[in-house]
Amino acid sequence: MLYEDKKRFDFDNSQSMSDDEYRTLTSLSKSQFDDLIGRLSQSNILNSSNRPIRTAIAILLCKLRL
């Protein structure tokens, strides 16, 4: 049996989800999310060993939508 190692919500790869999925999960379009990450990448937020900036911000935005 083969195991496909693909994350369903992979924010690190912007091609893995559609624009509608980005909007549903974060309330931002894919381009708005990329712009936000670009701006935050210039700040003091750093990638951690557990989670890159894109994933951390996506988790925050998803939790804010709850």
CHARMM-style PDB file with segment names, atoms N, HN, CA, C and O in Angstrom:
ATOM      1  N   MET     1       0.847  -1.178   0.000  1.00  0.00      PROA
ATOM      2  CA  MET     1       0.000   0.000   0.000  1.00  0.00      PROA
ATOM      3  C   MET     1       0.895   1.245   0.000  1.00  0.00      PROA
ATOM      4  O   MET     1       1.802   1.359   0.823  1.00  0.00      PROA
ATOM      5  N   LEU     2       0.646   2.139  -0.889  1.00  0.00      PROA
ATOM      6  HN  LEU     2      -0.092   2.046  -1.558  1.00  0.00      PROA
ATOM      7  CA  LEU     2       1.435   3.365  -0.985  1.00  0.00      PROA
ATOM      8  C   LEU     2       0.796   4.468  -0.166  1.00  0.00      PROA
ATOM      9  O   LEU     2      -0.427   4.591  -0.094  1.00  0.00      PROA
ATOM     10  N   TYR     3       1.640   5.253   0.440  1.00  0.00      PROA
ATOM     11  HN  TYR     3       2.633   5.152   0.382  1.00  0.00      PROA
ATOM     12  CA  TYR     3       1.172   6.381   1.243  1.00  0.00      PROA
ATOM     13  C   TYR     3       1.535   7.667   0.524  1.00  0.00      PROA
ATOM     14  O   TYR     3       2.706   7.925   0.245  1.00  0.00      PROA
ATOM     15  N   GLU     4       0.552   8.451   0.232  1.00  0.00      PROA
ATOM     16  HN  GLU     4      -0.400   8.242   0.458  1.00  0.00      PROA
ATOM     17  CA  GLU     4       0.797   9.725  -0.432  1.00  0.00      PROA
ATOM     18  C   GLU     4       1.030  10.788   0.627  1.00  0.00      PROA
ATOM     19  O   GLU     4       0.141  11.091   1.423  1.00  0.00      PROA
ATOM     20  N   ASP     5       2.220  11.346   0.632  1.00  0.00      PROA
ATOM     21  HN  ASP     5       2.943  11.100  -0.015  1.00  0.00      PROA
ATOM     22  CA  ASP     5       2.602  12.335   1.641  1.00  0.00      PROA
ATOM     23  C   ASP     5       2.273  13.739   1.136  1.00  0.00      PROA
ATOM     24  O   ASP     5       3.168  14.500   0.770  1.00  0.00      PROA
ATOM     25  N   LYS     6       0.990  14.073   1.121  1.00  0.00      PROA
ATOM     26  HN  LYS     6       0.262  13.455   1.419  1.00  0.00      PROA
ATOM     27  CA  LYS     6       0.559  15.393   0.666  1.00  0.00      PROA
ATOM     28  C   LYS     6      -0.330  15.998   1.737  1.00  0.00      PROA
ATOM     29  O   LYS     6      -1.321  15.396   2.149  1.00  0.00      PROA
ATOM     30  N   LYS     7       0.028  17.179   2.179  1.00  0.00      PROA
ATOM     31  HN  LYS     7       0.833  17.669   1.844  1.00  0.00      PROA
ATOM     32  CA  LYS     7      -0.798  17.883   3.153  1.00  0.00      PROA
ATOM     33  C   LYS     7      -1.994  18.480   2.425  1.00  0.00      PROA
ATOM     34  O   LYS     7      -1.861  18.992   1.314  1.00  0.00      PROA
ATOM     35  N   ARG     8      -3.132  18.416   3.040  1.00  0.00      PROA
ATOM     36  HN  ARG     8      -3.240  18.000   3.943  1.00  0.00      PROA
ATOM     37  CA  ARG     8      -4.320  18.988   2.410  1.00  0.00      PROA
ATOM     38  C   ARG     8      -4.267  20.507   2.434  1.00  0.00      PROA
ATOM     39  O   ARG     8      -4.542  21.155   1.424  1.00  0.00      PROA
ATOM     40  N   PHE     9      -3.921  21.069   3.561  1.00  0.00      PROA
ATOM     41  HN  PHE     9      -3.698  20.543   4.381  1.00  0.00      PROA
ATOM     42  CA  PHE     9      -3.819  22.520   3.675  1.00  0.00      PROA
ATOM     43  C   PHE     9      -2.346  22.887   3.757  1.00  0.00      PROA
ATOM     44  O   PHE     9      -1.800  23.070   4.844  1.00  0.00      PROA
ATOM     45  N   ASP    10      -1.720  22.992   2.613  1.00  0.00      PROA
ATOM     46  HN  ASP    10      -2.164  22.843   1.729  1.00  0.00      PROA
ATOM     47  CA  ASP    10      -0.297  23.293   2.537  1.00  0.00      PROA
ATOM     48  C   ASP    10      -0.126  24.749   2.121  1.00  0.00      PROA
ATOM     49  O   ASP    10      -0.145  25.067   0.932  1.00  0.00      PROA
ATOM     50  N   PHE    11       0.041  25.629   3.099  1.00  0.00      PROA
ATOM     51  HN  PHE    11       0.057  25.371   4.065  1.00  0.00      PROA
ATOM     52  CA  PHE    11       0.192  27.052   2.807  1.00  0.00      PROA
ATOM     53  C   PHE    11       1.600  27.397   2.337  1.00  0.00      PROA
ATOM     54  O   PHE    11       1.829  28.492   1.825  1.00  0.00      PROA
ATOM     55  N   ASP    12       2.546  26.472   2.507  1.00  0.00      PROA
ATOM     56  HN  ASP    12       2.359  25.582   2.923  1.00  0.00      PROA
ATOM     57  CA  ASP    12       3.916  26.723   2.064  1.00  0.00      PROA
ATOM     58  C   ASP    12       4.038  26.651   0.551  1.00  0.00      PROA
ATOM     59  O   ASP    12       4.924  27.276  -0.032  1.00  0.00      PROA
ATOM     60  N   ASN    13       3.166  25.902  -0.079  1.00  0.00      PROA
ATOM     61  HN  ASN    13       2.446  25.395   0.395  1.00  0.00      PROA
ATOM     62  CA  ASN    13       3.137  25.796  -1.531  1.00  0.00      PROA
ATOM     63  C   ASN    13       1.869  26.493  -2.010  1.00  0.00      PROA
ATOM     64  O   ASN    13       0.772  25.955  -1.864  1.00  0.00      PROA
ATOM     65  N   SER    14       2.012  27.673  -2.575  1.00  0.00      PROA
ATOM     66  HN  SER    14       2.904  28.110  -2.694  1.00  0.00      PROA
ATOM     67  CA  SER    14       0.830  28.457  -2.945  1.00  0.00      PROA
ATOM     68  C   SER    14       0.019  27.814  -4.069  1.00  0.00      PROA
ATOM     69  O   SER    14      -1.128  28.201  -4.295  1.00  0.00      PROA
ATOM     70  N   GLN    15       0.590  26.843  -4.774  1.00  0.00      PROA
ATOM     71  HN  GLN    15       1.521  26.529  -4.591  1.00  0.00      PROA
ATOM     72  CA  GLN    15      -0.132  26.175  -5.860  1.00  0.00      PROA
ATOM     73  C   GLN    15      -0.965  24.993  -5.376  1.00  0.00      PROA
ATOM     74  O   GLN    15      -1.720  24.413  -6.156  1.00  0.00      PROA
ATOM     75  N   SER    16      -0.841  24.628  -4.100  1.00  0.00      PROA
ATOM     76  HN  SER    16      -0.228  25.100  -3.466  1.00  0.00      PROA
ATOM     77  CA  SER    16      -1.529  23.430  -3.607  1.00  0.00      PROA
ATOM     78  C   SER    16      -3.007  23.664  -3.305  1.00  0.00      PROA
ATOM     79  O   SER    16      -3.771  22.708  -3.172  1.00  0.00      PROA
ATOM     80  N   MET    17      -3.416  24.935  -3.196  1.00  0.00      PROA
ATOM     81  HN  MET    17      -2.796  25.712  -3.304  1.00  0.00      PROA
ATOM     82  CA  MET    17      -4.822  25.240  -2.898  1.00  0.00      PROA
ATOM     83  C   MET    17      -5.333  26.304  -3.856  1.00  0.00      PROA
ATOM     84  O   MET    17      -4.567  27.106  -4.390  1.00  0.00      PROA
ATOM     85  N   SER    18      -6.628  26.292  -4.058  1.00  0.00      PROA
ATOM     86  HN  SER    18      -7.250  25.640  -3.624  1.00  0.00      PROA
ATOM     87  CA  SER    18      -7.243  27.273  -4.949  1.00  0.00      PROA
ATOM     88  C   SER    18      -7.460  28.599  -4.218  1.00  0.00      PROA
ATOM     89  O   SER    18      -7.340  28.683  -2.996  1.00  0.00      PROA
ATOM     90  N   ASP    19      -7.777  29.613  -4.987  1.00  0.00      PROA
ATOM     91  HN  ASP    19      -7.875  29.544  -5.980  1.00  0.00      PROA
ATOM     92  CA  ASP    19      -8.063  30.925  -4.417  1.00  0.00      PROA
ATOM     93  C   ASP    19      -9.286  30.856  -3.504  1.00  0.00      PROA
ATOM     94  O   ASP    19      -9.325  31.518  -2.466  1.00  0.00      PROA
ATOM     95  N   ASP    20     -10.281  30.061  -3.887  1.00  0.00      PROA
ATOM     96  HN  ASP    20     -10.250  29.523  -4.730  1.00  0.00      PROA
ATOM     97  CA  ASP    20     -11.484  29.902  -3.053  1.00  0.00      PROA
ATOM     98  C   ASP    20     -11.156  29.271  -1.708  1.00  0.00      PROA
ATOM     99  O   ASP    20     -11.722  29.658  -0.686  1.00  0.00      PROA
ATOM    100  N   GLU    21     -10.242  28.300  -1.701  1.00  0.00      PROA
ATOM    101  HN  GLU    21      -9.782  27.985  -2.531  1.00  0.00      PROA
ATOM    102  CA  GLU    21      -9.847  27.676  -0.436  1.00  0.00      PROA
ATOM    103  C   GLU    21      -9.125  28.675   0.463  1.00  0.00      PROA
ATOM    104  O   GLU    21      -9.345  28.703   1.674  1.00  0.00      PROA
ATOM    105  N   TYR    22      -8.265  29.490  -0.133  1.00  0.00      PROA
ATOM    106  HN  TYR    22      -8.086  29.467  -1.116  1.00  0.00      PROA
ATOM    107  CA  TYR    22      -7.603  30.539   0.650  1.00  0.00      PROA
ATOM    108  C   TYR    22      -8.641  31.478   1.262  1.00  0.00      PROA
ATOM    109  O   TYR    22      -8.557  31.812   2.444  1.00  0.00      PROA
ATOM    110  N   ARG    23      -9.618  31.905   0.461  1.00  0.00      PROA
ATOM    111  HN  ARG    23      -9.686  31.635  -0.499  1.00  0.00      PROA
ATOM    112  CA  ARG    23     -10.655  32.815   0.961  1.00  0.00      PROA
ATOM    113  C   ARG    23     -11.477  32.191   2.080  1.00  0.00      PROA
ATOM    114  O   ARG    23     -11.767  32.845   3.082  1.00  0.00      PROA
ATOM    115  N   THR    24     -11.850  30.938   1.912  1.00  0.00      PROA
ATOM    116  HN  THR    24     -11.614  30.407   1.098  1.00  0.00      PROA
ATOM    117  CA  THR    24     -12.662  30.253   2.919  1.00  0.00      PROA
ATOM    118  C   THR    24     -11.916  30.118   4.238  1.00  0.00      PROA
ATOM    119  O   THR    24     -12.492  30.335   5.304  1.00  0.00      PROA
ATOM    120  N   LEU    25     -10.650  29.764   4.171  1.00  0.00      PROA
ATOM    121  HN  LEU    25     -10.182  29.587   3.306  1.00  0.00      PROA
ATOM    122  CA  LEU    25      -9.881  29.498   5.388  1.00  0.00      PROA
ATOM    123  C   LEU    25      -9.354  30.759   6.066  1.00  0.00      PROA
ATOM    124  O   LEU    25      -9.345  30.843   7.294  1.00  0.00      PROA
ATOM    125  N   THR    26      -8.913  31.740   5.278  1.00  0.00      PROA
ATOM    126  HN  THR    26      -8.920  31.672   4.280  1.00  0.00      PROA
ATOM    127  CA  THR    26      -8.233  32.908   5.859  1.00  0.00      PROA
ATOM    128  C   THR    26      -8.978  34.220   5.657  1.00  0.00      PROA
ATOM    129  O   THR    26      -8.611  35.230   6.257  1.00  0.00      PROA
ATOM    130  N   SER    27      -9.992  34.228   4.844  1.00  0.00      PROA
ATOM    131  HN  SER    27     -10.290  33.408   4.356  1.00  0.00      PROA
ATOM    132  CA  SER    27     -10.742  35.416   4.415  1.00  0.00      PROA
ATOM    133  C   SER    27      -9.901  36.346   3.540  1.00  0.00      PROA
ATOM    134  O   SER    27     -10.278  37.497   3.320  1.00  0.00      PROA
ATOM    135  N   LEU    28      -8.773  35.857   3.045  1.00  0.00      PROA
ATOM    136  HN  LEU    28      -8.467  34.922   3.224  1.00  0.00      PROA
ATOM    137  CA  LEU    28      -7.935  36.608   2.108  1.00  0.00      PROA
ATOM    138  C   LEU    28      -7.806  35.812   0.817  1.00  0.00      PROA
ATOM    139  O   LEU    28      -7.810  34.581   0.830  1.00  0.00      PROA
ATOM    140  N   SER    29      -7.692  36.525  -0.294  1.00  0.00      PROA
ATOM    141  HN  SER    29      -7.689  37.525  -0.305  1.00  0.00      PROA
ATOM    142  CA  SER    29      -7.419  35.822  -1.547  1.00  0.00      PROA
ATOM    143  C   SER    29      -5.969  35.342  -1.529  1.00  0.00      PROA
ATOM    144  O   SER    29      -5.187  35.739  -0.665  1.00  0.00      PROA
ATOM    145  N   LYS    30      -5.625  34.507  -2.466  1.00  0.00      PROA
ATOM    146  HN  LYS    30      -6.260  34.185  -3.168  1.00  0.00      PROA
ATOM    147  CA  LYS    30      -4.261  33.979  -2.533  1.00  0.00      PROA
ATOM    148  C   LYS    30      -3.250  35.113  -2.720  1.00  0.00      PROA
ATOM    149  O   LYS    30      -2.196  35.113  -2.085  1.00  0.00      PROA
ATOM    150  N   SER    31      -3.566  36.073  -3.583  1.00  0.00      PROA
ATOM    151  HN  SER    31      -4.422  36.073  -4.099  1.00  0.00      PROA
ATOM    152  CA  SER    31      -2.640  37.190  -3.809  1.00  0.00      PROA
ATOM    153  C   SER    31      -2.551  38.101  -2.581  1.00  0.00      PROA
ATOM    154  O   SER    31      -1.474  38.609  -2.270  1.00  0.00      PROA
ATOM    155  N   GLN    32      -3.663  38.311  -1.886  1.00  0.00      PROA
ATOM    156  HN  GLN    32      -4.538  37.898  -2.139  1.00  0.00      PROA
ATOM    157  CA  GLN    32      -3.626  39.108  -0.656  1.00  0.00      PROA
ATOM    158  C   GLN    32      -2.796  38.409   0.419  1.00  0.00      PROA
ATOM    159  O   GLN    32      -2.032  39.055   1.137  1.00  0.00      PROA
ATOM    160  N   PHE    33      -2.946  37.094   0.528  1.00  0.00      PROA
ATOM    161  HN  PHE    33      -3.567  36.569  -0.055  1.00  0.00      PROA
ATOM    162  CA  PHE    33      -2.169  36.325   1.496  1.00  0.00      PROA
ATOM    163  C   PHE    33      -0.679  36.408   1.163  1.00  0.00      PROA
ATOM    164  O   PHE    33       0.146  36.605   2.055  1.00  0.00      PROA
ATOM    165  N   ASP    34      -0.331  36.260  -0.117  1.00  0.00      PROA
ATOM    166  HN  ASP    34      -1.001  36.100  -0.842  1.00  0.00      PROA
ATOM    167  CA  ASP    34       1.071  36.358  -0.535  1.00  0.00      PROA
ATOM    168  C   ASP    34       1.633  37.747  -0.246  1.00  0.00      PROA
ATOM    169  O   ASP    34       2.783  37.878   0.173  1.00  0.00      PROA
ATOM    170  N   ASP    35       0.825  38.784  -0.469  1.00  0.00      PROA
ATOM    171  HN  ASP    35      -0.109  38.677  -0.810  1.00  0.00      PROA
ATOM    172  CA  ASP    35       1.257  40.151  -0.177  1.00  0.00      PROA
ATOM    173  C   ASP    35       1.488  40.336   1.326  1.00  0.00      PROA
ATOM    174  O   ASP    35       2.481  40.939   1.731  1.00  0.00      PROA
ATOM    175  N   LEU    36       0.578  39.821   2.144  1.00  0.00      PROA
ATOM    176  HN  LEU    36      -0.229  39.331   1.815  1.00  0.00      PROA
ATOM    177  CA  LEU    36       0.726  39.902   3.600  1.00  0.00      PROA
ATOM    178  C   LEU    36       2.000  39.197   4.050  1.00  0.00      PROA
ATOM    179  O   LEU    36       2.747  39.732   4.869  1.00  0.00      PROA
ATOM    180  N   ILE    37       2.253  38.009   3.528  1.00  0.00      PROA
ATOM    181  HN  ILE    37       1.646  37.574   2.863  1.00  0.00      PROA
ATOM    182  CA  ILE    37       3.462  37.265   3.890  1.00  0.00      PROA
ATOM    183  C   ILE    37       4.706  38.028   3.439  1.00  0.00      PROA
ATOM    184  O   ILE    37       5.708  38.054   4.153  1.00  0.00      PROA
ATOM    185  N   GLY    38       4.650  38.638   2.281  1.00  0.00      PROA
ATOM    186  HN  GLY    38       3.836  38.617   1.701  1.00  0.00      PROA
ATOM    187  CA  GLY    38       5.781  39.440   1.805  1.00  0.00      PROA
ATOM    188  C   GLY    38       6.090  40.596   2.738  1.00  0.00      PROA
ATOM    189  O   GLY    38       7.255  40.891   3.008  1.00  0.00      PROA
ATOM    190  N   ARG    39       5.060  41.243   3.225  1.00  0.00      PROA
ATOM    191  HN  ARG    39       4.115  41.004   3.006  1.00  0.00      PROA
ATOM    192  CA  ARG    39       5.263  42.359   4.161  1.00  0.00      PROA
ATOM    193  C   ARG    39       5.769  41.872   5.514  1.00  0.00      PROA
ATOM    194  O   ARG    39       6.647  42.494   6.114  1.00  0.00      PROA
ATOM    195  N   LEU    40       5.212  40.751   5.998  1.00  0.00      PROA
ATOM    196  HN  LEU    40       4.500  40.245   5.511  1.00  0.00      PROA
ATOM    197  CA  LEU    40       5.629  40.221   7.295  1.00  0.00      PROA
ATOM    198  C   LEU    40       7.025  39.617   7.244  1.00  0.00      PROA
ATOM    199  O   LEU    40       7.716  39.573   8.262  1.00  0.00      PROA
ATOM    200  N   SER    41       7.447  39.154   6.078  1.00  0.00      PROA
ATOM    201  HN  SER    41       6.885  39.190   5.251  1.00  0.00      PROA
ATOM    202  CA  SER    41       8.788  38.581   5.945  1.00  0.00      PROA
ATOM    203  C   SER    41       9.865  39.634   6.178  1.00  0.00      PROA
ATOM    204  O   SER    41      10.999  39.301   6.521  1.00  0.00      PROA
ATOM    205  N   GLN    42       9.513  40.894   5.993  1.00  0.00      PROA
ATOM    206  HN  GLN    42       8.592  41.164   5.715  1.00  0.00      PROA
ATOM    207  CA  GLN    42      10.459  41.985   6.213  1.00  0.00      PROA
ATOM    208  C   GLN    42      10.491  42.423   7.669  1.00  0.00      PROA
ATOM    209  O   GLN    42      11.297  43.275   8.043  1.00  0.00      PROA
ATOM    210  N   SER    43       9.622  41.848   8.495  1.00  0.00      PROA
ATOM    211  HN  SER    43       8.967  41.156   8.191  1.00  0.00      PROA
ATOM    212  CA  SER    43       9.567  42.204   9.914  1.00  0.00      PROA
ATOM    213  C   SER    43      10.468  41.268  10.717  1.00  0.00      PROA
ATOM    214  O   SER    43      11.303  40.560  10.155  1.00  0.00      PROA
ATOM    215  N   ASN    44      10.291  41.274  12.018  1.00  0.00      PROA
ATOM    216  HN  ASN    44       9.612  41.850  12.475  1.00  0.00      PROA
ATOM    217  CA  ASN    44      11.115  40.459  12.907  1.00  0.00      PROA
ATOM    218  C   ASN    44      10.593  39.039  13.078  1.00  0.00      PROA
ATOM    219  O   ASN    44      11.163  38.273  13.855  1.00  0.00      PROA
ATOM    220  N   ILE    45       9.529  38.666  12.378  1.00  0.00      PROA
ATOM    221  HN  ILE    45       9.066  39.288  11.747  1.00  0.00      PROA
ATOM    222  CA  ILE    45       9.003  37.305  12.475  1.00  0.00      PROA
ATOM    223  C   ILE    45       9.948  36.372  11.723  1.00  0.00      PROA
ATOM    224  O   ILE    45      10.305  36.625  10.573  1.00  0.00      PROA
ATOM    225  N   LEU    46      10.342  35.298  12.384  1.00  0.00      PROA
ATOM    226  HN  LEU    46      10.051  35.092  13.318  1.00  0.00      PROA
ATOM    227  CA  LEU    46      11.280  34.346  11.790  1.00  0.00      PROA
ATOM    228  C   LEU    46      10.632  32.979  11.628  1.00  0.00      PROA
ATOM    229  O   LEU    46       9.709  32.624  12.362  1.00  0.00      PROA
ATOM    230  N   ASN    47      11.125  32.217  10.659  1.00  0.00      PROA
ATOM    231  HN  ASN    47      11.875  32.505  10.063  1.00  0.00      PROA
ATOM    232  CA  ASN    47      10.711  30.820  10.538  1.00  0.00      PROA
ATOM    233  C   ASN    47      11.223  30.068  11.755  1.00  0.00      PROA
ATOM    234  O   ASN    47      12.322  30.337  12.241  1.00  0.00      PROA
ATOM    235  N   SER    48      10.434  29.133  12.241  1.00  0.00      PROA
ATOM    236  HN  SER    48       9.542  28.914  11.846  1.00  0.00      PROA
ATOM    237  CA  SER    48      10.892  28.285  13.342  1.00  0.00      PROA
ATOM    238  C   SER    48      11.207  26.897  12.796  1.00  0.00      PROA
ATOM    239  O   SER    48      10.954  26.606  11.627  1.00  0.00      PROA
ATOM    240  N   SER    49      11.753  26.058  13.642  1.00  0.00      PROA
ATOM    241  HN  SER    49      11.958  26.295  14.591  1.00  0.00      PROA
ATOM    242  CA  SER    49      12.049  24.691  13.206  1.00  0.00      PROA
ATOM    243  C   SER    49      10.766  23.882  13.027  1.00  0.00      PROA
ATOM    244  O   SER    49      10.762  22.871  12.325  1.00  0.00      PROA
ATOM    245  N   ASN    50       9.687  24.323  13.656  1.00  0.00      PROA
ATOM    246  HN  ASN    50       9.691  25.144  14.226  1.00  0.00      PROA
ATOM    247  CA  ASN    50       8.413  23.602  13.577  1.00  0.00      PROA
ATOM    248  C   ASN    50       7.491  24.111  12.483  1.00  0.00      PROA
ATOM    249  O   ASN    50       6.716  23.344  11.912  1.00  0.00      PROA
ATOM    250  N   ARG    51       7.571  25.396  12.191  1.00  0.00      PROA
ATOM    251  HN  ARG    51       8.201  26.020  12.655  1.00  0.00      PROA
ATOM    252  CA  ARG    51       6.555  25.988  11.331  1.00  0.00      PROA
ATOM    253  C   ARG    51       7.103  27.230  10.632  1.00  0.00      PROA
ATOM    254  O   ARG    51       7.630  28.127  11.290  1.00  0.00      PROA
ATOM    255  N   PRO    52       6.983  27.289   9.295  1.00  0.00      PROA
ATOM    256  CA  PRO    52       7.394  28.499   8.570  1.00  0.00      PROA
ATOM    257  C   PRO    52       6.402  29.647   8.786  1.00  0.00      PROA
ATOM    258  O   PRO    52       5.297  29.439   9.289  1.00  0.00      PROA
ATOM    259  N   ILE    53       6.804  30.839   8.407  1.00  0.00      PROA
ATOM    260  HN  ILE    53       7.701  31.008   7.999  1.00  0.00      PROA
ATOM    261  CA  ILE    53       5.969  32.034   8.586  1.00  0.00      PROA
ATOM    262  C   ILE    53       4.609  31.856   7.908  1.00  0.00      PROA
ATOM    263  O   ILE    53       3.577  32.176   8.499  1.00  0.00      PROA
ATOM    264  N   ARG    54       4.601  31.350   6.678  1.00  0.00      PROA
ATOM    265  HN  ARG    54       5.439  31.090   6.198  1.00  0.00      PROA
ATOM    266  CA  ARG    54       3.339  31.200   5.934  1.00  0.00      PROA
ATOM    267  C   ARG    54       2.340  30.349   6.702  1.00  0.00      PROA
ATOM    268  O   ARG    54       1.159  30.690   6.778  1.00  0.00      PROA
ATOM    269  N   THR    55       2.805  29.250   7.268  1.00  0.00      PROA
ATOM    270  HN  THR    55       3.764  28.973   7.206  1.00  0.00      PROA
ATOM    271  CA  THR    55       1.914  28.358   8.006  1.00  0.00      PROA
ATOM    272  C   THR    55       1.457  28.999   9.310  1.00  0.00      PROA
ATOM    273  O   THR    55       0.287  28.889   9.677  1.00  0.00      PROA
ATOM    274  N   ALA    56       2.362  29.664  10.010  1.00  0.00      PROA
ATOM    275  HN  ALA    56       3.312  29.753   9.712  1.00  0.00      PROA
ATOM    276  CA  ALA    56       2.011  30.305  11.281  1.00  0.00      PROA
ATOM    277  C   ALA    56       0.947  31.383  11.073  1.00  0.00      PROA
ATOM    278  O   ALA    56      -0.013  31.457  11.839  1.00  0.00      PROA
ATOM    279  N   ILE    57       1.107  32.208  10.059  1.00  0.00      PROA
ATOM    280  HN  ILE    57       1.887  32.148   9.436  1.00  0.00      PROA
ATOM    281  CA  ILE    57       0.129  33.271   9.782  1.00  0.00      PROA
ATOM    282  C   ILE    57      -1.193  32.660   9.317  1.00  0.00      PROA
ATOM    283  O   ILE    57      -2.261  33.142   9.694  1.00  0.00      PROA
ATOM    284  N   ALA    58      -1.133  31.615   8.512  1.00  0.00      PROA
ATOM    285  HN  ALA    58      -0.265  31.223   8.206  1.00  0.00      PROA
ATOM    286  CA  ALA    58      -2.361  30.949   8.062  1.00  0.00      PROA
ATOM    287  C   ALA    58      -3.128  30.369   9.243  1.00  0.00      PROA
ATOM    288  O   ALA    58      -4.352  30.480   9.298  1.00  0.00      PROA
ATOM    289  N   ILE    59      -2.426  29.754  10.184  1.00  0.00      PROA
ATOM    290  HN  ILE    59      -1.431  29.664  10.140  1.00  0.00      PROA
ATOM    291  CA  ILE    59      -3.086  29.206  11.375  1.00  0.00      PROA
ATOM    292  C   ILE    59      -3.744  30.321  12.172  1.00  0.00      PROA
ATOM    293  O   ILE    59      -4.882  30.177  12.619  1.00  0.00      PROA
ATOM    294  N   LEU    60      -3.040  31.424  12.354  1.00  0.00      PROA
ATOM    295  HN  LEU    60      -2.115  31.541  11.991  1.00  0.00      PROA
ATOM    296  CA  LEU    60      -3.610  32.569  13.077  1.00  0.00      PROA
ATOM    297  C   LEU    60      -4.879  33.068  12.389  1.00  0.00      PROA
ATOM    298  O   LEU    60      -5.896  33.282  13.049  1.00  0.00      PROA
ATOM    299  N   LEU    61      -4.829  33.254  11.080  1.00  0.00      PROA
ATOM    300  HN  LEU    61      -4.003  33.080  10.544  1.00  0.00      PROA
ATOM    301  CA  LEU    61      -6.000  33.756  10.352  1.00  0.00      PROA
ATOM    302  C   LEU    61      -7.166  32.764  10.406  1.00  0.00      PROA
ATOM    303  O   LEU    61      -8.322  33.172  10.520  1.00  0.00      PROA
ATOM    304  N   CYS    62      -6.871  31.482  10.325  1.00  0.00      PROA
ATOM    305  HN  CYS    62      -5.932  31.151  10.233  1.00  0.00      PROA
ATOM    306  CA  CYS    62      -7.933  30.466  10.432  1.00  0.00      PROA
ATOM    307  C   CYS    62      -8.578  30.502  11.809  1.00  0.00      PROA
ATOM    308  O   CYS    62      -9.799  30.401  11.927  1.00  0.00      PROA
ATOM    309  N   LYS    63      -7.773  30.645  12.841  1.00  0.00      PROA
ATOM    310  HN  LYS    63      -6.781  30.728  12.745  1.00  0.00      PROA
ATOM    311  CA  LYS    63      -8.318  30.692  14.201  1.00  0.00      PROA
ATOM    312  C   LYS    63      -9.150  31.951  14.423  1.00  0.00      PROA
ATOM    313  O   LYS    63     -10.146  31.912  15.146  1.00  0.00      PROA
ATOM    314  N   LEU    64      -8.762  33.047  13.820  1.00  0.00      PROA
ATOM    315  HN  LEU    64      -7.954  33.079  13.232  1.00  0.00      PROA
ATOM    316  CA  LEU    64      -9.533  34.285  13.953  1.00  0.00      PROA
ATOM    317  C   LEU    64     -10.900  34.164  13.282  1.00  0.00      PROA
ATOM    318  O   LEU    64     -11.838  34.871  13.651  1.00  0.00      PROA
ATOM    319  N   ARG    65     -11.014  33.278  12.306  1.00  0.00      PROA
ATOM    320  HN  ARG    65     -10.252  32.704  12.007  1.00  0.00      PROA
ATOM    321  CA  ARG    65     -12.298  33.084  11.616  1.00  0.00      PROA
ATOM    322  C   ARG    65     -13.263  32.223  12.404  1.00  0.00      PROA
ATOM    323  O   ARG    65     -14.454  32.210  12.096  1.00  0.00      PROA
ATOM    324  N   LEU    66     -12.792  31.501  13.414  1.00  0.00      PROA
ATOM    325  HN  LEU    66     -11.824  31.512  13.665  1.00  0.00      PROA
ATOM    326  CA  LEU    66     -13.673  30.618  14.201  1.00  0.00      PROA
ATOM    327  C   LEU    66     -14.711  31.392  14.965  1.00  0.00      PROA
ATOM    328  OT1 LEU    66     -15.526  30.800  15.673  1.00  0.00      PROA
TER     329      LEU     66
END
